[in-house]
Amino acid sequence: MATMHDVARLAQVSVSTVSYVLTGTRPISQATRNKVLAAMAELDYQPNAMARGLASRRSRILGLLMPMDERGLGATETAFVTGAAAAASAAGYHLVLSPVGGGDPGELRRLASQRMLDGVVLMEVQLADERVTVLQEAGVPLVLIGRTGDTSTLSYVDIDFDQTVRDAVAHLVGLGHRQIVYVNHSAATLASGYGPALRTRDAFAAAMTAHGLDPVMIAAEDSAAGGRAALAAAFARAPELTAVLAMNETAIFGILGELSGRGLSVPDDVSVVSMVTSPQVAELATPALTAMTSPGSAIGRIAIEALTRHLDDPGDHRHQQLLPCALEIRGSTAAPRSRQPMGADQ
């Protein structure tokens, strides 16, 4: 691998002159600059990231802001991160994952004021997300993975929740299901304004109504115990339910466990569809879950590409794109069979 000394020797200049060409810290004549650049090209010299950053007045570091709790990252969330990391690397940037959430605007202001990040991608977006305001006020370029309520001035890439829910409901209705329950995230998550939870709630109501069916939604804590409690609540409200649609990966294994504990088999007694799920998670269940597969890796990649385009060409270049989840049919859905209704105490 060529070094700065090799470039200086070929260009017949000092090493410090090569450094000045890279960093722009001192004026260099155009003739000398051309000699150094020609030597770099001939030697295929790759300056280190810090030197490139100094030359362009950039850090070459992008931030991925994703609030996390004690559960950490699951396989589905990880796909967003790996897609973003690969795209950042391909564009010559480093990607830093930061767990700064909307509840700590002071920490985000400090991070923005340090000017360490050329741009930011936000995840886990709320309809009214204070992080967006903080970053806009600080002049930090940003792209959302998700959407706020007002996206008129923002770039975003998000899941098309309307289409995803319609496809999931259509799959179950097409099999003959009429009593379908949607298990969402927790009541606290809904109250916080978390975009996916609210959008899927509304999309489920619309999809069921379009089929002439009664929408029943249960909020569930993000835990296996939350899934068990949610299923008990579902049977209390819809004793004849034959299908469960869930967008809560942590809770869904509790749902499956509760079904088994009640002597019900999947899919013979109750069909289950997991929504916004990675194949890795879907394959963990027995039977493997029919799922609306998350386009997480693609969304992470597209968000970074949109951000780097803006950095290379600042201006009013909003990127707004929705990607639906893809239905992948596995072993957890089938046509309903008649059975006796179950009450909450069964």
Short mmCIF file of C-alpha atoms in Angstrom, two decimals:
data_model
loop_
_atom_site.label_atom_id
_atom_site.label_comp_id
_atom_site.label_asym_id
_atom_site.label_seq_id
_atom_site.Cartn_x
_atom_site.Cartn_y
_atom_site.Cartn_z
CA MET A 1 0.00 0.00 0.00
CA ALA A 2 1.42 3.37 -1.03
CA THR A 3 2.34 5.85 1.70
CA MET A 4 2.51 9.63 1.86
CA HIS A 5 6.31 9.35 1.56
CA ASP A 6 5.89 7.41 -1.70
CA VAL A 7 3.64 10.15 -3.08
CA ALA A 8 6.11 12.87 -2.06
CA ARG A 9 9.00 11.01 -3.68
CA LEU A 10 7.16 10.50 -6.98
CA ALA A 11 5.87 14.08 -7.07
CA GLN A 12 9.31 15.41 -6.01
CA VAL A 13 7.87 17.46 -3.15
CA SER A 14 8.14 17.30 0.61
CA VAL A 15 5.90 15.13 2.74
CA SER A 16 4.52 18.28 4.36
CA THR A 17 3.44 19.54 0.93
CA VAL A 18 1.50 16.31 0.34
CA SER A 19 -0.12 16.83 3.74
CA TYR A 20 -1.11 20.40 2.86
CA VAL A 21 -2.72 19.21 -0.36
CA LEU A 22 -4.73 16.68 1.61
CA THR A 23 -5.78 18.94 4.46
CA GLY A 24 -5.99 22.33 2.77
CA THR A 25 -4.39 23.94 5.82
CA ARG A 26 -1.93 25.96 3.66
CA PRO A 27 -2.23 27.37 0.14
CA ILE A 28 -0.46 25.28 -2.51
CA SER A 29 0.04 26.35 -6.11
CA GLN A 30 -2.17 24.63 -8.64
CA ALA A 31 0.83 23.22 -10.48
CA THR A 32 2.18 21.59 -7.31
CA ARG A 33 -1.28 20.37 -6.36
CA ASN A 34 -1.67 18.77 -9.78
CA LYS A 35 1.68 16.97 -9.42
CA VAL A 36 0.70 15.59 -6.02
CA LEU A 37 -2.74 14.48 -7.22
CA ALA A 38 -1.19 12.82 -10.28
CA ALA A 39 1.24 10.92 -8.05
CA MET A 40 -1.61 9.81 -5.80
CA ALA A 41 -3.54 8.54 -8.79
CA GLU A 42 -0.53 6.70 -10.23
CA LEU A 43 0.22 5.02 -6.89
CA ASP A 44 -3.47 4.45 -6.07
CA TYR A 45 -2.79 6.21 -2.78
CA GLN A 46 -5.68 6.14 -0.29
CA PRO A 47 -5.39 8.86 2.36
CA ASN A 48 -6.63 7.96 5.80
CA ALA A 49 -10.08 8.97 6.94
CA MET A 50 -8.91 11.83 9.15
CA ALA A 51 -6.93 13.42 6.35
CA ARG A 52 -9.88 13.12 3.98
CA GLY A 53 -12.11 14.68 6.59
CA LEU A 54 -9.79 17.63 7.13
CA ALA A 55 -9.53 18.23 3.40
CA SER A 56 -13.29 18.25 2.93
CA ARG A 57 -14.11 19.89 6.27
CA ARG A 58 -15.99 16.72 7.15
CA SER A 59 -15.51 14.14 9.87
CA ARG A 60 -16.63 11.33 7.51
CA ILE A 61 -18.71 10.06 10.42
CA LEU A 62 -22.46 9.52 10.29
CA GLY A 63 -24.66 8.91 13.30
CA LEU A 64 -27.42 6.33 13.56
CA LEU A 65 -29.59 7.42 16.48
CA MET A 66 -31.62 4.51 17.80
CA PRO A 67 -33.08 4.46 21.31
CA MET A 68 -32.45 1.11 23.00
CA ASP A 69 -33.57 -0.54 26.21
CA GLU A 70 -32.23 -3.47 28.17
CA ARG A 71 -33.39 -5.86 25.41
CA GLY A 72 -30.73 -4.51 23.05
CA LEU A 73 -30.99 -5.18 19.31
CA GLY A 74 -32.92 -8.13 17.94
CA ALA A 75 -32.37 -9.70 14.54
CA THR A 76 -34.99 -7.50 12.89
CA GLU A 77 -33.55 -4.24 14.24
CA THR A 78 -30.04 -5.40 13.42
CA ALA A 79 -30.93 -5.64 9.72
CA PHE A 80 -31.57 -1.88 9.62
CA VAL A 81 -28.18 -1.24 11.24
CA THR A 82 -26.20 -3.60 9.00
CA GLY A 83 -27.81 -2.17 5.87
CA ALA A 84 -26.93 1.34 6.99
CA ALA A 85 -23.38 0.37 7.99
CA ALA A 86 -22.67 -1.28 4.63
CA ALA A 87 -23.94 1.75 2.71
CA ALA A 88 -21.92 4.15 4.87
CA SER A 89 -18.74 2.13 4.31
CA ALA A 90 -19.34 2.01 0.56
CA ALA A 91 -19.64 5.81 0.54
CA GLY A 92 -16.42 6.26 2.53
CA TYR A 93 -18.04 7.05 5.88
CA HIS A 94 -17.91 5.52 9.33
CA LEU A 95 -21.24 4.83 11.02
CA VAL A 96 -21.63 5.37 14.76
CA LEU A 97 -24.62 3.90 16.59
CA SER A 98 -25.89 6.13 19.39
CA PRO A 99 -28.76 5.25 21.74
CA VAL A 100 -29.92 8.87 22.16
CA GLY A 101 -33.71 8.94 22.52
CA GLY A 102 -36.34 11.62 22.47
CA GLY A 103 -36.36 11.82 26.25
CA ASP A 104 -32.89 13.38 26.45
CA PRO A 105 -32.78 16.47 24.20
CA GLY A 106 -29.90 17.93 26.22
CA GLU A 107 -27.62 15.03 25.36
CA LEU A 108 -28.57 15.30 21.70
CA ARG A 109 -27.88 19.06 21.70
CA ARG A 110 -24.42 18.39 23.15
CA LEU A 111 -23.76 15.75 20.51
CA ALA A 112 -24.90 18.09 17.72
CA SER A 113 -22.88 21.03 19.04
CA GLN A 114 -19.63 19.02 18.94
CA ARG A 115 -19.90 18.82 15.13
CA MET A 116 -18.49 15.31 15.16
CA LEU A 117 -21.19 13.98 12.84
CA ASP A 118 -21.59 15.03 9.22
CA GLY A 119 -25.18 13.83 9.26
CA VAL A 120 -27.64 11.70 11.19
CA VAL A 121 -30.19 8.98 10.54
CA LEU A 122 -32.97 8.76 13.12
CA MET A 123 -34.74 5.51 14.01
CA GLU A 124 -37.73 4.70 16.22
CA VAL A 125 -39.42 7.92 15.16
CA GLN A 126 -42.42 9.36 16.98
CA LEU A 127 -45.11 11.40 15.26
CA ALA A 128 -43.89 14.44 17.22
CA ASP A 129 -40.18 13.72 17.65
CA GLU A 130 -38.19 16.34 19.53
CA ARG A 131 -34.93 14.98 18.11
CA VAL A 132 -35.90 16.29 14.67
CA THR A 133 -36.32 19.83 16.01
CA VAL A 134 -33.02 19.70 17.92
CA LEU A 135 -31.05 18.53 14.89
CA GLN A 136 -32.72 20.98 12.53
CA GLU A 137 -31.97 23.87 14.88
CA ALA A 138 -28.34 22.72 15.06
CA GLY A 139 -28.11 22.55 11.27
CA VAL A 140 -27.29 18.82 11.22
CA PRO A 141 -28.41 17.07 8.00
CA LEU A 142 -30.77 14.20 8.78
CA VAL A 143 -32.85 11.43 7.25
CA LEU A 144 -35.55 9.51 9.10
CA ILE A 145 -36.13 5.79 9.18
CA GLY A 146 -39.77 6.32 10.02
CA ARG A 147 -41.98 9.40 9.75
CA THR A 148 -43.16 12.24 11.90
CA GLY A 149 -46.69 13.56 11.59
CA ASP A 150 -45.54 16.42 9.34
CA THR A 151 -42.96 15.30 6.78
CA SER A 152 -43.20 18.27 4.42
CA THR A 153 -39.59 19.38 5.01
CA LEU A 154 -38.03 16.01 5.82
CA SER A 155 -36.36 13.13 4.04
CA TYR A 156 -37.45 9.69 5.16
CA VAL A 157 -37.57 6.01 4.31
CA ASP A 158 -40.21 3.98 6.08
CA ILE A 159 -42.25 0.81 5.93
CA ASP A 160 -45.52 1.18 4.07
CA PHE A 161 -47.65 0.13 7.02
CA ASP A 162 -50.95 0.64 5.22
CA GLN A 163 -50.00 -1.78 2.44
CA THR A 164 -48.32 -4.20 4.84
CA VAL A 165 -51.38 -4.48 7.09
CA ARG A 166 -53.75 -4.74 4.12
CA ASP A 167 -51.71 -7.63 2.73
CA ALA A 168 -51.58 -9.41 6.09
CA VAL A 169 -55.32 -9.08 6.67
CA ALA A 170 -56.07 -10.09 3.06
CA HIS A 171 -53.99 -13.26 3.53
CA LEU A 172 -55.97 -14.27 6.62
CA VAL A 173 -59.34 -13.31 5.16
CA GLY A 174 -58.48 -15.21 2.01
CA LEU A 175 -57.97 -18.33 4.13
CA GLY A 176 -61.44 -17.85 5.59
CA HIS A 177 -60.69 -16.09 8.88
CA ARG A 178 -63.25 -13.59 10.16
CA GLN A 179 -62.30 -13.24 13.83
CA ILE A 180 -58.84 -11.65 13.66
CA VAL A 181 -57.13 -9.90 16.56
CA TYR A 182 -54.23 -7.47 16.20
CA VAL A 183 -51.62 -7.47 18.98
CA ASN A 184 -49.77 -4.16 18.93
CA HIS A 185 -47.05 -2.65 21.10
CA SER A 186 -47.82 -1.46 24.63
CA ALA A 187 -50.31 1.19 25.65
CA ALA A 188 -47.40 3.36 26.79
CA THR A 189 -45.77 3.04 23.37
CA LEU A 190 -48.99 4.07 21.69
CA ALA A 191 -49.38 7.01 24.07
CA SER A 192 -45.82 8.14 23.33
CA GLY A 193 -46.75 8.69 19.68
CA TYR A 194 -44.58 5.90 18.25
CA GLY A 195 -45.30 6.03 14.53
CA PRO A 196 -45.41 2.32 13.59
CA ALA A 197 -47.74 1.45 16.47
CA LEU A 198 -50.20 4.21 15.61
CA ARG A 199 -50.06 3.70 11.86
CA THR A 200 -50.63 -0.06 12.09
CA ARG A 201 -53.47 0.46 14.56
CA ASP A 202 -55.25 2.72 12.08
CA ALA A 203 -54.37 0.53 9.09
CA PHE A 204 -55.74 -2.57 10.81
CA ALA A 205 -59.03 -0.84 11.59
CA ALA A 206 -59.32 0.32 7.98
CA ALA A 207 -58.42 -3.08 6.49
CA MET A 208 -60.85 -5.02 8.66
CA THR A 209 -63.64 -2.52 8.03
CA ALA A 210 -63.03 -2.80 4.28
CA HIS A 211 -63.72 -6.53 4.58
CA GLY A 212 -66.83 -5.90 6.68
CA LEU A 213 -65.16 -7.28 9.82
CA ASP A 214 -64.88 -6.00 13.37
CA PRO A 215 -61.31 -4.83 14.22
CA VAL A 216 -60.11 -5.95 17.66
CA MET A 217 -56.76 -4.60 18.83
CA ILE A 218 -54.91 -5.52 22.02
CA ALA A 219 -51.93 -3.54 23.34
CA ALA A 220 -49.16 -5.78 24.71
CA GLU A 221 -46.08 -5.15 26.79
CA ASP A 222 -42.86 -6.01 24.95
CA SER A 223 -42.25 -9.28 26.76
CA ALA A 224 -43.30 -12.92 26.63
CA ALA A 225 -45.49 -12.30 29.68
CA GLY A 226 -47.04 -9.38 27.83
CA GLY A 227 -47.85 -11.69 24.94
CA ARG A 228 -49.53 -14.22 27.22
CA ALA A 229 -51.60 -11.48 28.87
CA ALA A 230 -52.51 -10.03 25.48
CA LEU A 231 -53.81 -13.37 24.23
CA ALA A 232 -55.91 -13.81 27.35
CA ALA A 233 -57.36 -10.35 26.77
CA ALA A 234 -57.95 -11.22 23.12
CA PHE A 235 -60.02 -14.30 24.01
CA ALA A 236 -61.97 -12.24 26.53
CA ARG A 237 -62.95 -9.78 23.80
CA ALA A 238 -63.23 -12.24 20.89
CA PRO A 239 -63.83 -15.78 22.23
CA GLU A 240 -64.21 -17.16 18.70
CA LEU A 241 -60.95 -15.69 17.36
CA THR A 242 -59.20 -17.85 14.79
CA ALA A 243 -56.24 -15.67 13.85
CA VAL A 244 -53.74 -13.34 15.50
CA LEU A 245 -51.76 -10.66 13.68
CA ALA A 246 -48.92 -9.33 15.84
CA MET A 247 -46.31 -6.60 15.50
CA ASN A 248 -44.42 -7.28 18.71
CA GLU A 249 -41.60 -9.78 18.31
CA THR A 250 -40.91 -10.06 22.02
CA ALA A 251 -44.54 -10.73 22.83
CA ILE A 252 -45.24 -13.15 20.01
CA PHE A 253 -43.44 -16.04 21.68
CA GLY A 254 -45.62 -15.50 24.74
CA ILE A 255 -48.65 -15.60 22.43
CA LEU A 256 -47.51 -18.93 21.03
CA GLY A 257 -46.83 -20.27 24.53
CA GLU A 258 -50.27 -19.20 25.76
CA LEU A 259 -51.95 -20.87 22.79
CA SER A 260 -50.12 -24.09 23.57
CA GLY A 261 -51.01 -23.80 27.25
CA ARG A 262 -54.68 -23.55 26.32
CA GLY A 263 -54.40 -26.73 24.28
CA LEU A 264 -54.68 -24.89 20.97
CA SER A 265 -52.43 -25.74 18.03
CA VAL A 266 -50.99 -23.39 15.42
CA PRO A 267 -52.28 -23.21 12.72
CA ASP A 268 -55.07 -25.79 13.12
CA ASP A 269 -56.90 -23.87 15.86
CA VAL A 270 -55.42 -20.38 15.57
CA SER A 271 -53.35 -18.92 12.73
CA VAL A 272 -50.57 -16.47 13.60
CA VAL A 273 -48.92 -13.83 11.41
CA SER A 274 -45.90 -11.90 12.66
CA MET A 275 -45.57 -8.46 11.14
CA VAL A 276 -42.36 -6.49 10.41
CA THR A 277 -40.22 -9.53 11.18
CA SER A 278 -36.92 -10.89 9.97
CA PRO A 279 -36.69 -14.43 8.56
CA GLN A 280 -34.31 -15.29 11.40
CA VAL A 281 -36.97 -14.54 13.99
CA ALA A 282 -39.77 -16.19 11.99
CA GLU A 283 -37.78 -19.42 11.75
CA LEU A 284 -37.24 -19.60 15.52
CA ALA A 285 -40.86 -20.51 16.18
CA THR A 286 -42.46 -23.93 15.88
CA PRO A 287 -44.11 -23.97 13.45
CA ALA A 288 -42.13 -21.33 11.59
CA LEU A 289 -44.11 -18.11 11.41
CA THR A 290 -45.89 -16.77 8.40
CA ALA A 291 -44.56 -13.22 8.38
CA MET A 292 -44.67 -9.84 6.77
CA THR A 293 -40.91 -9.72 6.27
CA SER A 294 -39.23 -6.44 7.15
CA PRO A 295 -37.21 -4.70 4.40
CA GLY A 296 -34.88 -3.48 7.15
CA SER A 297 -31.57 -3.88 5.34
CA ALA A 298 -32.86 -2.07 2.24
CA ILE A 299 -34.32 0.74 4.34
CA GLY A 300 -31.05 1.22 6.22
CA ARG A 301 -29.13 1.35 2.94
CA ILE A 302 -31.54 3.77 1.26
CA ALA A 303 -31.52 6.12 4.26
CA ILE A 304 -27.72 6.38 4.23
CA GLU A 305 -27.62 6.84 0.46
CA ALA A 306 -30.17 9.67 0.73
CA LEU A 307 -28.13 11.30 3.49
CA THR A 308 -24.82 11.11 1.62
CA ARG A 309 -26.44 12.53 -1.52
CA HIS A 310 -27.55 15.50 0.51
CA LEU A 311 -24.07 15.93 1.97
CA ASP A 312 -22.51 15.85 -1.50
CA ASP A 313 -25.10 18.20 -2.98
CA PRO A 314 -26.80 20.31 -0.29
CA GLY A 315 -30.14 21.75 -1.25
CA ASP A 316 -33.79 20.93 -1.35
CA HIS A 317 -33.45 17.27 -2.31
CA ARG A 318 -36.00 15.54 -0.11
CA HIS A 319 -36.14 11.78 -0.40
CA GLN A 320 -39.46 10.27 0.68
CA GLN A 321 -40.01 6.57 0.14
CA LEU A 322 -42.20 3.79 1.53
CA LEU A 323 -41.40 0.07 1.23
CA PRO A 324 -44.00 -2.59 2.13
CA CYS A 325 -43.16 -5.76 3.98
CA ALA A 326 -43.32 -8.92 1.87
CA LEU A 327 -45.66 -11.77 2.80
CA GLU A 328 -43.73 -15.02 3.37
CA ILE A 329 -46.03 -17.94 4.07
CA ARG A 330 -44.68 -20.57 6.44
CA GLY A 331 -46.36 -23.01 8.79
CA SER A 332 -48.35 -20.79 11.14
CA THR A 333 -51.34 -19.97 8.91
CA ALA A 334 -54.07 -22.19 7.49
CA ALA A 335 -57.82 -22.18 6.90
CA PRO A 336 -59.80 -22.04 10.15
CA ARG A 337 -61.56 -25.09 11.45
CA SER A 338 -64.62 -25.04 13.68
CA ARG A 339 -64.01 -25.28 17.43
CA GLN A 340 -65.74 -24.33 20.63
CA PRO A 341 -65.35 -20.67 21.67
CA MET A 342 -62.87 -20.11 24.49
CA GLY A 343 -63.47 -17.73 27.36
CA ALA A 344 -60.83 -15.85 29.31
CA ASP A 345 -60.85 -18.50 32.05
CA GLN A 346 -60.06 -21.39 29.72
#
